[in-house]
Coordinates of C-alpha atoms in Angstrom, one line a residue:
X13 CA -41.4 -29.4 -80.5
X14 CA -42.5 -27.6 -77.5
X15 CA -39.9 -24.5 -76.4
X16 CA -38.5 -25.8 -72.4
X17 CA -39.2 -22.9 -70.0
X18 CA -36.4 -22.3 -67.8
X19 CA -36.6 -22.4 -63.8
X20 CA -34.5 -21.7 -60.6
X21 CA -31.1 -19.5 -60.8
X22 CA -28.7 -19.1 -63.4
X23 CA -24.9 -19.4 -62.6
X24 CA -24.5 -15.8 -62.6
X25 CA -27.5 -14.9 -60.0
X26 CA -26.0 -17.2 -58.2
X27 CA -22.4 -15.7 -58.2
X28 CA -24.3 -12.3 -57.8
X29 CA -25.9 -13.5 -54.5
X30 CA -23.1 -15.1 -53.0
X31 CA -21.3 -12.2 -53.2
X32 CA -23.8 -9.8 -52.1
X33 CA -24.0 -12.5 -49.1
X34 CA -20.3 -12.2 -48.4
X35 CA -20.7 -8.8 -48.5
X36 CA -23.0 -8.5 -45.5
X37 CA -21.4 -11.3 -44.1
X38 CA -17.9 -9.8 -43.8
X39 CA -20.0 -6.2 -42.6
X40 CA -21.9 -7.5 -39.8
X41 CA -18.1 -9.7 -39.2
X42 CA -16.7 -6.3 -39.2
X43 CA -19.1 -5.0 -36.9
X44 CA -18.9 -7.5 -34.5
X45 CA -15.2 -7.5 -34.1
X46 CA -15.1 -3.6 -34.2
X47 CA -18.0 -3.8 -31.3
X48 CA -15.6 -6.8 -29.2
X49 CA -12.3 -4.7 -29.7
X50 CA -14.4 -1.2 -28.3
X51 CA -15.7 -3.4 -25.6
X52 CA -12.5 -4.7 -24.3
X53 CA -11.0 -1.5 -24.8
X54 CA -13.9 0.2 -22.5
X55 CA -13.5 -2.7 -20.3
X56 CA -9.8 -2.5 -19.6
X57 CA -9.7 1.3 -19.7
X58 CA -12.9 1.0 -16.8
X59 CA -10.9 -1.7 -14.6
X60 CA -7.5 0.2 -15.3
X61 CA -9.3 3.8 -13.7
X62 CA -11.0 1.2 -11.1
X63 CA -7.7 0.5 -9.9
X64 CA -6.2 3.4 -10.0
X65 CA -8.4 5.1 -7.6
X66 CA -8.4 2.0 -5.3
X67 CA -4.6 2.4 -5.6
X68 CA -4.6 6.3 -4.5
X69 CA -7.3 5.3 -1.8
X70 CA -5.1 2.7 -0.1
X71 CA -1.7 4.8 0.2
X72 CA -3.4 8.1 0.7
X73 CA -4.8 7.0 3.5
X74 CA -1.8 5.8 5.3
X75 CA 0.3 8.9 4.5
X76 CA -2.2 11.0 5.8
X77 CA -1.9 9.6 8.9
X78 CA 1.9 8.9 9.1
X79 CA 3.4 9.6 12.7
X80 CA 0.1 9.7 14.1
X81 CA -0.6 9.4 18.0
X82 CA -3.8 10.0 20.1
X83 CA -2.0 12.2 21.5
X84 CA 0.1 15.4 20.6
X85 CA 3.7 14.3 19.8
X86 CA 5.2 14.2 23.2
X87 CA 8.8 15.3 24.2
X88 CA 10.0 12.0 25.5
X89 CA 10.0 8.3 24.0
X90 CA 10.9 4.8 25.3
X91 CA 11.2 2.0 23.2
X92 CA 10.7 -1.0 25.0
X93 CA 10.7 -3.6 22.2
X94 CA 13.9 -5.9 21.2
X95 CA 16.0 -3.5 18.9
X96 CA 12.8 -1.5 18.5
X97 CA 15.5 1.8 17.4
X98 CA 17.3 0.0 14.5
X99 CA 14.0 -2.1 12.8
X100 CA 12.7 -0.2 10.1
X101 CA 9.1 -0.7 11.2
X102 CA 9.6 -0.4 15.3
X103 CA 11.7 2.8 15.1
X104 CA 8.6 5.2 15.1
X105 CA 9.9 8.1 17.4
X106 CA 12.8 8.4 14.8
X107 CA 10.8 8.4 11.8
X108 CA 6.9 8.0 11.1
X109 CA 7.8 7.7 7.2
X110 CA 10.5 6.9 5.1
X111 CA 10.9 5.8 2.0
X112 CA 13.3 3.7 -0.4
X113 CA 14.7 4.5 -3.5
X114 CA 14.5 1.6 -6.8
X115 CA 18.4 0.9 -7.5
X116 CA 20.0 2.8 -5.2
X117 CA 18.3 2.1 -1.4
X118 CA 18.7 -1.0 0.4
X119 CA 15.0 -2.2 0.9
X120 CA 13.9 -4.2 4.5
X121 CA 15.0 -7.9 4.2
X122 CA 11.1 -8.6 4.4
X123 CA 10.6 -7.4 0.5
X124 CA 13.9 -6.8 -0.9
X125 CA 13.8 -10.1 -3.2
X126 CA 10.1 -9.4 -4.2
X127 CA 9.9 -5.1 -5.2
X128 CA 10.5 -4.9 -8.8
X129 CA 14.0 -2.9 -10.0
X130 CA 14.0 0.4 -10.0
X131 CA 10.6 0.7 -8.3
X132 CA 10.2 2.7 -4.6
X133 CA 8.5 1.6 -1.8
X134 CA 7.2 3.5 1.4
X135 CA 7.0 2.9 5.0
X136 CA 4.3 4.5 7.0
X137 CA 4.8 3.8 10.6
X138 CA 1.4 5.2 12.8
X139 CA -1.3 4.5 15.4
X140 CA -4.6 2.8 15.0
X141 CA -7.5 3.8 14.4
X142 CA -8.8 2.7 17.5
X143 CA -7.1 4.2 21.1
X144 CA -8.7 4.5 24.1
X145 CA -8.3 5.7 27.6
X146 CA -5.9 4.4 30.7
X147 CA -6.5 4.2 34.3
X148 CA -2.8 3.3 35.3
X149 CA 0.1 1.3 34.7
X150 CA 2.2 -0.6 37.1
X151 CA 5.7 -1.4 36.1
X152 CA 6.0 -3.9 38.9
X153 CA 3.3 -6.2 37.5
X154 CA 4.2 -5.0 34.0
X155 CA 0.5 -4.1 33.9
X156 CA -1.6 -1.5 31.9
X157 CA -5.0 -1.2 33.4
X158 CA -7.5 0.8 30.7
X159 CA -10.9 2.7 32.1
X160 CA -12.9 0.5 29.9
X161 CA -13.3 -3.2 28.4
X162 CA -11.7 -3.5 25.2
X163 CA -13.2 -5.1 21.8
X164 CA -11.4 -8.8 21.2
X165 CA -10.0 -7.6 18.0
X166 CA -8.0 -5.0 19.5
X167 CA -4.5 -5.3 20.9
X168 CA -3.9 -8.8 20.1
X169 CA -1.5 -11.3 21.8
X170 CA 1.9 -10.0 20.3
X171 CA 0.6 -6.7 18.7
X172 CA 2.6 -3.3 19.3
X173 CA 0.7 -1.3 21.4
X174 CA 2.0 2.7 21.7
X175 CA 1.2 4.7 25.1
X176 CA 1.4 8.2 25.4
X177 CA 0.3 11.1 27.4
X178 CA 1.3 15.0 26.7
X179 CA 4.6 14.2 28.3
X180 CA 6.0 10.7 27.0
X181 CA 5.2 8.1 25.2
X182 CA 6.5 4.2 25.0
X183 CA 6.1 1.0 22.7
X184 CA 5.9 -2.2 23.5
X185 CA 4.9 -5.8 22.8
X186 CA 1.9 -6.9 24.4
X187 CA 2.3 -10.5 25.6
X188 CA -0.9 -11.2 27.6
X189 CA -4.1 -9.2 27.7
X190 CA -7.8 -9.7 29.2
X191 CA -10.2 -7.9 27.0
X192 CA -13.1 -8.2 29.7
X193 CA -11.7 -6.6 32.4
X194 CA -9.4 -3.9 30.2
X195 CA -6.0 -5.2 30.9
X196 CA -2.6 -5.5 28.7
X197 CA 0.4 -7.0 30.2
X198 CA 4.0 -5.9 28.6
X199 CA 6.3 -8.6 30.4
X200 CA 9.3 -10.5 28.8
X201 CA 8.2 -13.4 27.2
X202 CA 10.5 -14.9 24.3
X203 CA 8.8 -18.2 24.0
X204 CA 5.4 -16.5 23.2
X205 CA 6.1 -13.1 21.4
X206 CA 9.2 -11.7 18.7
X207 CA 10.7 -9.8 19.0
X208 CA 9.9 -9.4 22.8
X209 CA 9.9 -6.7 24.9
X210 CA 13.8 -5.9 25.5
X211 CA 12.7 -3.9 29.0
X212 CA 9.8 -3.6 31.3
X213 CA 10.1 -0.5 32.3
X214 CA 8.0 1.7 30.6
X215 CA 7.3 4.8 32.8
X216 CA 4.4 5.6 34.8
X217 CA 1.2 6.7 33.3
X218 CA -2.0 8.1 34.3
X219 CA -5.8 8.6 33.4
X220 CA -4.9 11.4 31.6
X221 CA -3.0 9.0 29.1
X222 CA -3.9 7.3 25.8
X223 CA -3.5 3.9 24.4
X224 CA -3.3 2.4 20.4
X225 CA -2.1 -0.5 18.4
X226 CA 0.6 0.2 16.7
X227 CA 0.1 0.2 12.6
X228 CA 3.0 0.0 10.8
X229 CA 2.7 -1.0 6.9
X230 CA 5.1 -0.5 3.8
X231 CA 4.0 -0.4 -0.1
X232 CA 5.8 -1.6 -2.9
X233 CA 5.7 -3.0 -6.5
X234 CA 5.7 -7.0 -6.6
X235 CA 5.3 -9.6 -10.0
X236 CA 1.7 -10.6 -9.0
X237 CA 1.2 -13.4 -7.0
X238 CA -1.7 -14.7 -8.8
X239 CA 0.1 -13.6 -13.2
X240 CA 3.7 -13.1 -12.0
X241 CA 3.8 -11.5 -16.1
X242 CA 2.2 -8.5 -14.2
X243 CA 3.2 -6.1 -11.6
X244 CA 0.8 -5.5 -8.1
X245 CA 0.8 -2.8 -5.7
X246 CA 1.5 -5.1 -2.5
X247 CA 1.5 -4.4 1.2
X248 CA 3.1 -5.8 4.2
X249 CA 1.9 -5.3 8.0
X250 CA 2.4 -6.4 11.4
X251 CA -0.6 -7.6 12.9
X252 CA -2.0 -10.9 15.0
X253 CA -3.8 -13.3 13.4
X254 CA -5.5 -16.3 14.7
X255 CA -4.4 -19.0 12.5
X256 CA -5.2 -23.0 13.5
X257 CA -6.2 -22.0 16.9
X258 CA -3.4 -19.6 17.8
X259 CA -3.0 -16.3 17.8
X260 CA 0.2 -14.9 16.0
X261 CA 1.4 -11.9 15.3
X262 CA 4.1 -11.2 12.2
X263 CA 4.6 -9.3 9.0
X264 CA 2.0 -10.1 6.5
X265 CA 1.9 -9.4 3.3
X266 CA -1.4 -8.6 0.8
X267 CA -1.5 -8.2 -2.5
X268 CA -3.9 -5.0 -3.2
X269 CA -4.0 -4.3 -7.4
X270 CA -2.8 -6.0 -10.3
X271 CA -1.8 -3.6 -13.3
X272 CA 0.5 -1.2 -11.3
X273 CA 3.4 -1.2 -13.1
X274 CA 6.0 1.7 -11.4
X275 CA 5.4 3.2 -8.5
X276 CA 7.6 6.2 -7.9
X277 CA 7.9 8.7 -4.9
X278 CA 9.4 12.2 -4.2
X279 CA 9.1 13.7 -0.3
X280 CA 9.0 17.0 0.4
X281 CA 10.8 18.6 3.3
X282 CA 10.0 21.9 5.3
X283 CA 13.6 23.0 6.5
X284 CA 12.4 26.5 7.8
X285 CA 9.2 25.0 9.9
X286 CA 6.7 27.6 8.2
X287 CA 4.7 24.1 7.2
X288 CA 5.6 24.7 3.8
X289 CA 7.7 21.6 1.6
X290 CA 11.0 23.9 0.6
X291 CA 12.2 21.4 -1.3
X292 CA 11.6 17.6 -2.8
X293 CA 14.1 14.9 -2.6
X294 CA 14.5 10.7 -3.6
X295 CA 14.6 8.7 -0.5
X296 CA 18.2 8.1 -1.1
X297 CA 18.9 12.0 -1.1
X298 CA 17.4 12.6 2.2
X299 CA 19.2 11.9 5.5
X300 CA 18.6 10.1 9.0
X301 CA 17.9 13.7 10.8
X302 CA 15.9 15.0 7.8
X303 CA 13.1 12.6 8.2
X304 CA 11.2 14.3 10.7
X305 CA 11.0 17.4 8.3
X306 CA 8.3 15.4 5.5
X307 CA 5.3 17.1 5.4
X308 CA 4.6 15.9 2.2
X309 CA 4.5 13.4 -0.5
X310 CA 4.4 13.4 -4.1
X311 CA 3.4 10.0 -5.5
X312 CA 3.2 8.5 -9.2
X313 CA 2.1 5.6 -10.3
X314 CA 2.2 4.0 -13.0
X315 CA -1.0 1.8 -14.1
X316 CA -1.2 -0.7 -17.2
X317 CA -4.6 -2.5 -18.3
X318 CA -4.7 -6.5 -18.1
X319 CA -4.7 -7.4 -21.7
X320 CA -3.2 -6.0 -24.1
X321 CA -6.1 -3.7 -26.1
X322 CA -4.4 -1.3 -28.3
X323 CA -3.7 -1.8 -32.1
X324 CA -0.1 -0.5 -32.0
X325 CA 3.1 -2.0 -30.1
X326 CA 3.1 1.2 -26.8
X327 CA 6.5 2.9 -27.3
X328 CA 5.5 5.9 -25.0
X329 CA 7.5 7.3 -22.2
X330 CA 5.9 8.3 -19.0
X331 CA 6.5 10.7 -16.4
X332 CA 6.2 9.6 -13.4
X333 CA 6.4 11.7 -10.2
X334 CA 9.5 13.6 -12.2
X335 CA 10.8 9.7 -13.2
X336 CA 10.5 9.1 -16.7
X337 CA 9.7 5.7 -17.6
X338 CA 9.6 3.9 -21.4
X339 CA 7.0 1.3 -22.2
X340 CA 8.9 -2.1 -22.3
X341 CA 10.5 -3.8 -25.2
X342 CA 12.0 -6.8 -23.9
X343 CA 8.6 -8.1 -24.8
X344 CA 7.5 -5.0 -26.3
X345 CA 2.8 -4.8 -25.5
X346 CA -0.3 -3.8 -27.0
X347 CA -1.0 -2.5 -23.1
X348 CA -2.8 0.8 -22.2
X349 CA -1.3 2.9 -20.1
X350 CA -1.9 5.8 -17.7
X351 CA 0.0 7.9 -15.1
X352 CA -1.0 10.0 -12.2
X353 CA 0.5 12.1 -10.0
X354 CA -0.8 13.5 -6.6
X355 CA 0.7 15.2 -3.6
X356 CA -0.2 13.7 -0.2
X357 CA 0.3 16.0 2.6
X358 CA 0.9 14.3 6.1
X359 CA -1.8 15.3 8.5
X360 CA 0.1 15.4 11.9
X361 CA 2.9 17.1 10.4
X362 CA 1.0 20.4 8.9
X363 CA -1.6 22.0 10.6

């Protein structure tokens, strides 16, 4: 009887192989979900320092130039527009910023259902960009004549328009215009502008005077429009827009950045005029008069990444702009977050 000569894999090579196999299988597993949770971790963290500096970009810019004129602050104002001295974003002369405290300040009709509790919000009220130079006005005609033509995207039909020279300056609505040959028009015309020009007499100016849009825009912390489970840095602005056809002009609102969870805001006032803050106070701490006295403002915000990319539940507290904030339970995250802090000092109001 011939002796049978064995072939293939016994039982336990095979055992020994499969588990080798499972071995590398569950390393290279490993690996790959070690290398996917780094890269959303990288990702978020990239996306959550992308929008934080867009975030300081958009609000530091406007504080800078809170109050500003092409003109040095003149002595004497007229506000020509429908209760242009008790709206919060027509009574420039009076203010040029303010703020509103989360909890305690009563917030402008236009966001006050929207800014999330305990959250501030800031109103910088300012010039253009853009200003250019007047021949004359006639108060007759209810005419401003400029030296030159005028792009179309400037000073549209309805837009706030701000006139100054070094001895007065006035607001008002514009409710016609003609680009091509330089002129704005400042009559009464409810049926075709709000909130209309209240009166038509806006003084008498000169070549030696100056002429912007008027810019006036608040920030504020919103439930995104697009994830309402997340919090957005928002704006809203009056501006004309043509929309179907015709050209309107009205708060808007724009949704900048999602991830910004807090935003919080101290102002500092200069109470002696040596251009120096003395002190810094909560909106709600600061009154009427003193508003003229910010030279500077100390903002924090509070920024939180998209998807939740840590391995532990965040039960941090966060100081923000002298506000300490917790991490939320009620649903407690996984989220990254990160706080900065920066002091914004108001160009026209320090030298």
């Amino acid at each position: 009887m011939s002796a049978y000569k064995q072939k293939g894999f016994s039982v336990v090579e095979l055992m020994v192989a499969l588990l080798l196999g499972l071995f590398l299988v569950s390393g290279v597993t490993g690996m790959y979900i070690s290398s996917k949770q780094t890269y959303r971790m990288t990702d978020n963290l990239s996306r959550l320092q992308e929008s934080l500096r867009f975030s300081l970009e958009f609000i530091s810019r406007d504080i800078r130039m809170a109050g500003y004129l092409p003109c040095r602050f003149p002595p004497t104002f007229t506000n020509a527009i429908t209760n242009g001295n008790s709206t919060w974003f027509l009574d420039f002369f009076n203010y040029g910023i303010r703020g509103y405290e989360g909890g305690v300040s009563t917030f402008p009709s236009e966001i006050n259902s929207d800014v999330v509790p305990n959250t501030d919000a800031i109103a910088v009220l300012k010039g253009g960009l853009y200003s250019t130079s007047v021949d004359f006005n006639n108060d007759v005609t209810n005419t401003v004549a400029l030296q030159n033509p005028f792009p179309t995207t400037e000073f549209g039909l309805g837009e706030i328009a701000i006139i100054c020279d070094p001895r007065q300056a006035s607001m008002f609505q514009i409710s016609g215009r003609n680009s091509a040959a330089g002129t704005l028009n400042y009559t009464s015309s409810p049926t075709t502008i709000a909130p209309d020009n209240a009166i038509t007499n806006i003084g008498s100016y000169g070549d030696d005077a100056q002429i912007t849009p008027y810019k006036p825009v608040i920030y504020f912390i919103a439930p995104s429009t697009q994830n309402p489970a997340i919090n957005s840095l928002k704006k809203r602005f009056f501006q004309a827009r043509l929309i179907a056809g015709v050209e309107t002009a009205e708060m808007w609102e724009e949704e900048l950045l999602e991830g910004v969870e807090s935003m919080q805001i101290l102002y500092g006032l200069d109470v002696d005029n040596d251009q120096i803050a003395d002190r810094f106070e909560a909106a709600n701490d600061i009154a009427a008069s003193e508003w003229p006295n910010v030279i500077t403002v100390r903002l924090g915000l509070l920024m939180a990444t998209g998807e939740e990319v840590t391995s532990q539940i965040d039960t941090n507290s966060y100081n923000v702009a002298g506000t300490i904030i917790s991490a939320p339970t009620t649903p407690a995250d996984r989220r990254l977050r990160y706080v900065v802090n920066t002091t914004i000092n108001l160009r026209n109001r320090v030298q």
